[in-house]
């Protein structure tokens, strides 16, 4: 075997028409390798569709199922069945998070942000403040801007747990992202009122 640190220039020629590679060398090993390479090249050219089509960017069935699960959760929430709503939102989250990696990450972030925010609301209705705060924060992590409800929900959960300083800081950060969003401003005033008591 040749030394891997040594470069050996091989006398190779490329046929411009057939694109077959040939050599003037009498090396049996080189001729065998070139024969295999040329056979592979001819086999690939013989395939009807030489390049596989790109994958469908978004699976419409998965998107429809995620939307249906979110809507079912919303319907259960409106009926006051908060535990059932949490189950639907959790199934939707599981389906959204397990999308194939080639699908657009922005779509996944939007779906996940909405589902976490909705599940946070359902937890808040059950006074599960810790779970509500965690889901609201997860929603914000998925989508920081344009997600005022999630910022408000975590702030409300922190306030309900008596963690006023954290709630004030969180709502302040939310106002930086959302501008002077009315619900966040009202919650900040409510937190400041409780702090003075």
mmCIF file of N, CA, C and O in Angstrom, residues 124 128-134 136-137 150-173 187 191 194:
data_model
loop_
_atom_site.group_PDB
_atom_site.id
_atom_site.type_symbol
_atom_site.label_atom_id
_atom_site.label_comp_id
_atom_site.label_asym_id
_atom_site.label_seq_id
_atom_site.Cartn_x
_atom_site.Cartn_y
_atom_site.Cartn_z
ATOM 1 N N UNK A 124 -54.168 27.441 35.177
ATOM 2 C CA UNK A 124 -54.558 28.571 36.030
ATOM 3 C C UNK A 124 -56.008 28.440 36.490
ATOM 4 O O UNK A 124 -56.332 28.766 37.632
ATOM 5 N N UNK A 128 -53.479 25.613 39.490
ATOM 6 C CA UNK A 128 -52.169 24.945 39.462
ATOM 7 C C UNK A 128 -51.159 26.006 39.036
ATOM 8 O O UNK A 128 -50.727 26.051 37.886
ATOM 9 N N UNK A 129 -50.782 26.875 39.979
ATOM 10 C CA UNK A 129 -49.985 28.051 39.627
ATOM 11 C C UNK A 129 -48.593 27.683 39.126
ATOM 12 O O UNK A 129 -48.091 28.312 38.196
ATOM 13 N N UNK A 130 -47.966 26.679 39.730
ATOM 14 C CA UNK A 130 -46.607 26.302 39.321
ATOM 15 C C UNK A 130 -46.618 25.782 37.887
ATOM 16 O O UNK A 130 -45.817 26.212 37.040
ATOM 17 N N UNK A 131 -47.548 24.852 37.582
ATOM 18 C CA UNK A 131 -47.635 24.292 36.233
ATOM 19 C C UNK A 131 -47.995 25.378 35.221
ATOM 20 O O UNK A 131 -47.465 25.419 34.109
ATOM 21 N N UNK A 132 -48.909 26.271 35.619
ATOM 22 C CA UNK A 132 -49.287 27.366 34.739
ATOM 23 C C UNK A 132 -48.105 28.274 34.428
ATOM 24 O O UNK A 132 -47.898 28.680 33.280
ATOM 25 N N UNK A 133 -47.311 28.576 35.464
ATOM 26 C CA UNK A 133 -46.140 29.437 35.266
ATOM 27 C C UNK A 133 -45.122 28.763 34.344
ATOM 28 O O UNK A 133 -44.545 29.411 33.464
ATOM 29 N N UNK A 134 -44.916 27.454 34.541
ATOM 30 C CA UNK A 134 -43.947 26.735 33.704
ATOM 31 C C UNK A 134 -44.395 26.705 32.245
ATOM 32 O O UNK A 134 -43.601 26.928 31.332
ATOM 33 N N UNK A 136 -46.489 28.804 30.740
ATOM 34 C CA UNK A 136 -46.446 30.157 30.181
ATOM 35 C C UNK A 136 -45.014 30.534 29.818
ATOM 36 O O UNK A 136 -44.764 31.126 28.760
ATOM 37 N N UNK A 137 -44.058 30.176 30.684
ATOM 38 C CA UNK A 137 -42.658 30.480 30.377
ATOM 39 C C UNK A 137 -42.190 29.697 29.155
ATOM 40 O O UNK A 137 -41.465 30.229 28.307
ATOM 41 N N UNK A 150 -49.065 34.930 27.154
ATOM 42 C CA UNK A 150 -48.160 34.060 27.921
ATOM 43 C C UNK A 150 -47.381 34.883 28.951
ATOM 44 O O UNK A 150 -47.191 34.439 30.089
ATOM 45 N N UNK A 151 -46.908 36.080 28.545
ATOM 46 C CA UNK A 151 -46.215 36.947 29.513
ATOM 47 C C UNK A 151 -47.148 37.256 30.682
ATOM 48 O O UNK A 151 -46.745 37.199 31.843
ATOM 49 N N UNK A 152 -48.408 37.587 30.381
ATOM 50 C CA UNK A 152 -49.382 37.923 31.422
ATOM 51 C C UNK A 152 -49.661 36.711 32.319
ATOM 52 O O UNK A 152 -49.719 36.844 33.539
ATOM 53 N N UNK A 153 -49.807 35.538 31.711
ATOM 54 C CA UNK A 153 -50.170 34.344 32.497
ATOM 55 C C UNK A 153 -49.088 33.971 33.495
ATOM 56 O O UNK A 153 -49.385 33.623 34.631
ATOM 57 N N UNK A 154 -47.823 34.016 33.099
ATOM 58 C CA UNK A 154 -46.774 33.696 34.076
ATOM 59 C C UNK A 154 -46.729 34.759 35.172
ATOM 60 O O UNK A 154 -46.565 34.444 36.354
ATOM 61 N N UNK A 155 -46.884 36.029 34.792
ATOM 62 C CA UNK A 155 -46.914 37.093 35.796
ATOM 63 C C UNK A 155 -48.031 36.887 36.800
ATOM 64 O O UNK A 155 -47.837 37.029 38.012
ATOM 65 N N UNK A 156 -49.211 36.513 36.316
ATOM 66 C CA UNK A 156 -50.359 36.259 37.190
ATOM 67 C C UNK A 156 -50.082 35.066 38.110
ATOM 68 O O UNK A 156 -50.379 35.116 39.309
ATOM 69 N N UNK A 157 -49.501 33.994 37.554
ATOM 70 C CA UNK A 157 -49.191 32.816 38.376
ATOM 71 C C UNK A 157 -48.198 33.168 39.489
ATOM 72 O O UNK A 157 -48.389 32.771 40.640
ATOM 73 N N UNK A 158 -47.157 33.913 39.136
ATOM 74 C CA UNK A 158 -46.171 34.314 40.145
ATOM 75 C C UNK A 158 -46.824 35.171 41.222
ATOM 76 O O UNK A 158 -46.550 35.016 42.419
ATOM 77 N N UNK A 159 -47.711 36.066 40.817
ATOM 78 C CA UNK A 159 -48.404 36.911 41.787
ATOM 79 C C UNK A 159 -49.280 36.071 42.710
ATOM 80 O O UNK A 159 -49.286 36.261 43.926
ATOM 81 N N UNK A 160 -49.992 35.119 42.138
ATOM 82 C CA UNK A 160 -50.863 34.254 42.943
ATOM 83 C C UNK A 160 -50.067 33.393 43.922
ATOM 84 O O UNK A 160 -50.564 33.033 44.986
ATOM 85 N N UNK A 161 -48.817 33.082 43.567
ATOM 86 C CA UNK A 161 -47.952 32.305 44.478
ATOM 87 C C UNK A 161 -47.308 33.207 45.529
ATOM 88 O O UNK A 161 -46.564 32.728 46.378
ATOM 89 N N UNK A 162 -47.538 34.515 45.445
ATOM 90 C CA UNK A 162 -46.962 35.442 46.411
ATOM 91 C C UNK A 162 -45.530 35.835 46.080
ATOM 92 O O UNK A 162 -44.844 36.433 46.916
ATOM 93 N N UNK A 163 -45.081 35.546 44.891
ATOM 94 C CA UNK A 163 -43.710 35.882 44.472
ATOM 95 C C UNK A 163 -43.762 37.212 43.702
ATOM 96 O O UNK A 163 -43.556 37.268 42.505
ATOM 97 N N UNK A 164 -44.057 38.274 44.451
ATOM 98 C CA UNK A 164 -44.349 39.572 43.846
ATOM 99 C C UNK A 164 -43.144 40.185 43.137
ATOM 100 O O UNK A 164 -43.292 40.777 42.060
ATOM 101 N N UNK A 165 -41.952 40.076 43.738
ATOM 102 C CA UNK A 165 -40.760 40.668 43.112
ATOM 103 C C UNK A 165 -40.482 39.993 41.767
ATOM 104 O O UNK A 165 -40.193 40.664 40.762
ATOM 105 N N UNK A 166 -40.589 38.650 41.733
ATOM 106 C CA UNK A 166 -40.378 37.917 40.472
ATOM 107 C C UNK A 166 -41.454 38.281 39.451
ATOM 108 O O UNK A 166 -41.166 38.452 38.266
ATOM 109 N N UNK A 167 -42.706 38.405 39.930
ATOM 110 C CA UNK A 167 -43.810 38.742 39.035
ATOM 111 C C UNK A 167 -43.588 40.122 38.421
ATOM 112 O O UNK A 167 -43.786 40.317 37.212
ATOM 113 N N UNK A 168 -43.146 41.076 39.252
ATOM 114 C CA UNK A 168 -42.920 42.440 38.761
ATOM 115 C C UNK A 168 -41.801 42.451 37.717
ATOM 116 O O UNK A 168 -41.922 43.087 36.663
ATOM 117 N N UNK A 169 -40.725 41.716 37.993
ATOM 118 C CA UNK A 169 -39.607 41.641 37.046
ATOM 119 C C UNK A 169 -40.065 40.992 35.734
ATOM 120 O O UNK A 169 -39.741 41.465 34.643
ATOM 121 N N UNK A 170 -40.826 39.893 35.843
ATOM 122 C CA UNK A 170 -41.303 39.176 34.658
ATOM 123 C C UNK A 170 -42.198 40.068 33.805
ATOM 124 O O UNK A 170 -42.038 40.146 32.583
ATOM 125 N N UNK A 171 -43.146 40.744 34.451
ATOM 126 C CA UNK A 171 -44.068 41.612 33.710
ATOM 127 C C UNK A 171 -43.295 42.773 33.078
ATOM 128 O O UNK A 171 -43.587 43.177 31.947
ATOM 129 N N UNK A 172 -42.280 43.289 33.787
ATOM 130 C CA UNK A 172 -41.433 44.345 33.223
ATOM 131 C C UNK A 172 -40.741 43.887 31.948
ATOM 132 O O UNK A 172 -40.697 44.611 30.947
ATOM 133 N N UNK A 173 -40.211 42.657 31.972
ATOM 134 C CA UNK A 173 -39.577 42.100 30.771
ATOM 135 C C UNK A 173 -40.602 41.915 29.652
ATOM 136 O O UNK A 173 -40.318 42.146 28.475
ATOM 137 N N UNK A 187 -51.753 44.388 35.074
ATOM 138 C CA UNK A 187 -51.192 43.415 36.012
ATOM 139 C C UNK A 187 -50.047 44.034 36.803
ATOM 140 O O UNK A 187 -49.926 43.808 38.016
ATOM 141 N N UNK A 191 -49.800 44.253 40.830
ATOM 142 C CA UNK A 191 -48.652 43.749 41.603
ATOM 143 C C UNK A 191 -48.097 44.846 42.500
ATOM 144 O O UNK A 191 -47.818 44.621 43.691
ATOM 145 N N UNK A 194 -50.273 45.367 45.502
ATOM 146 C CA UNK A 194 -50.092 44.311 46.508
ATOM 147 C C UNK A 194 -48.772 44.492 47.258
ATOM 148 O O UNK A 194 -48.679 44.139 48.431
#
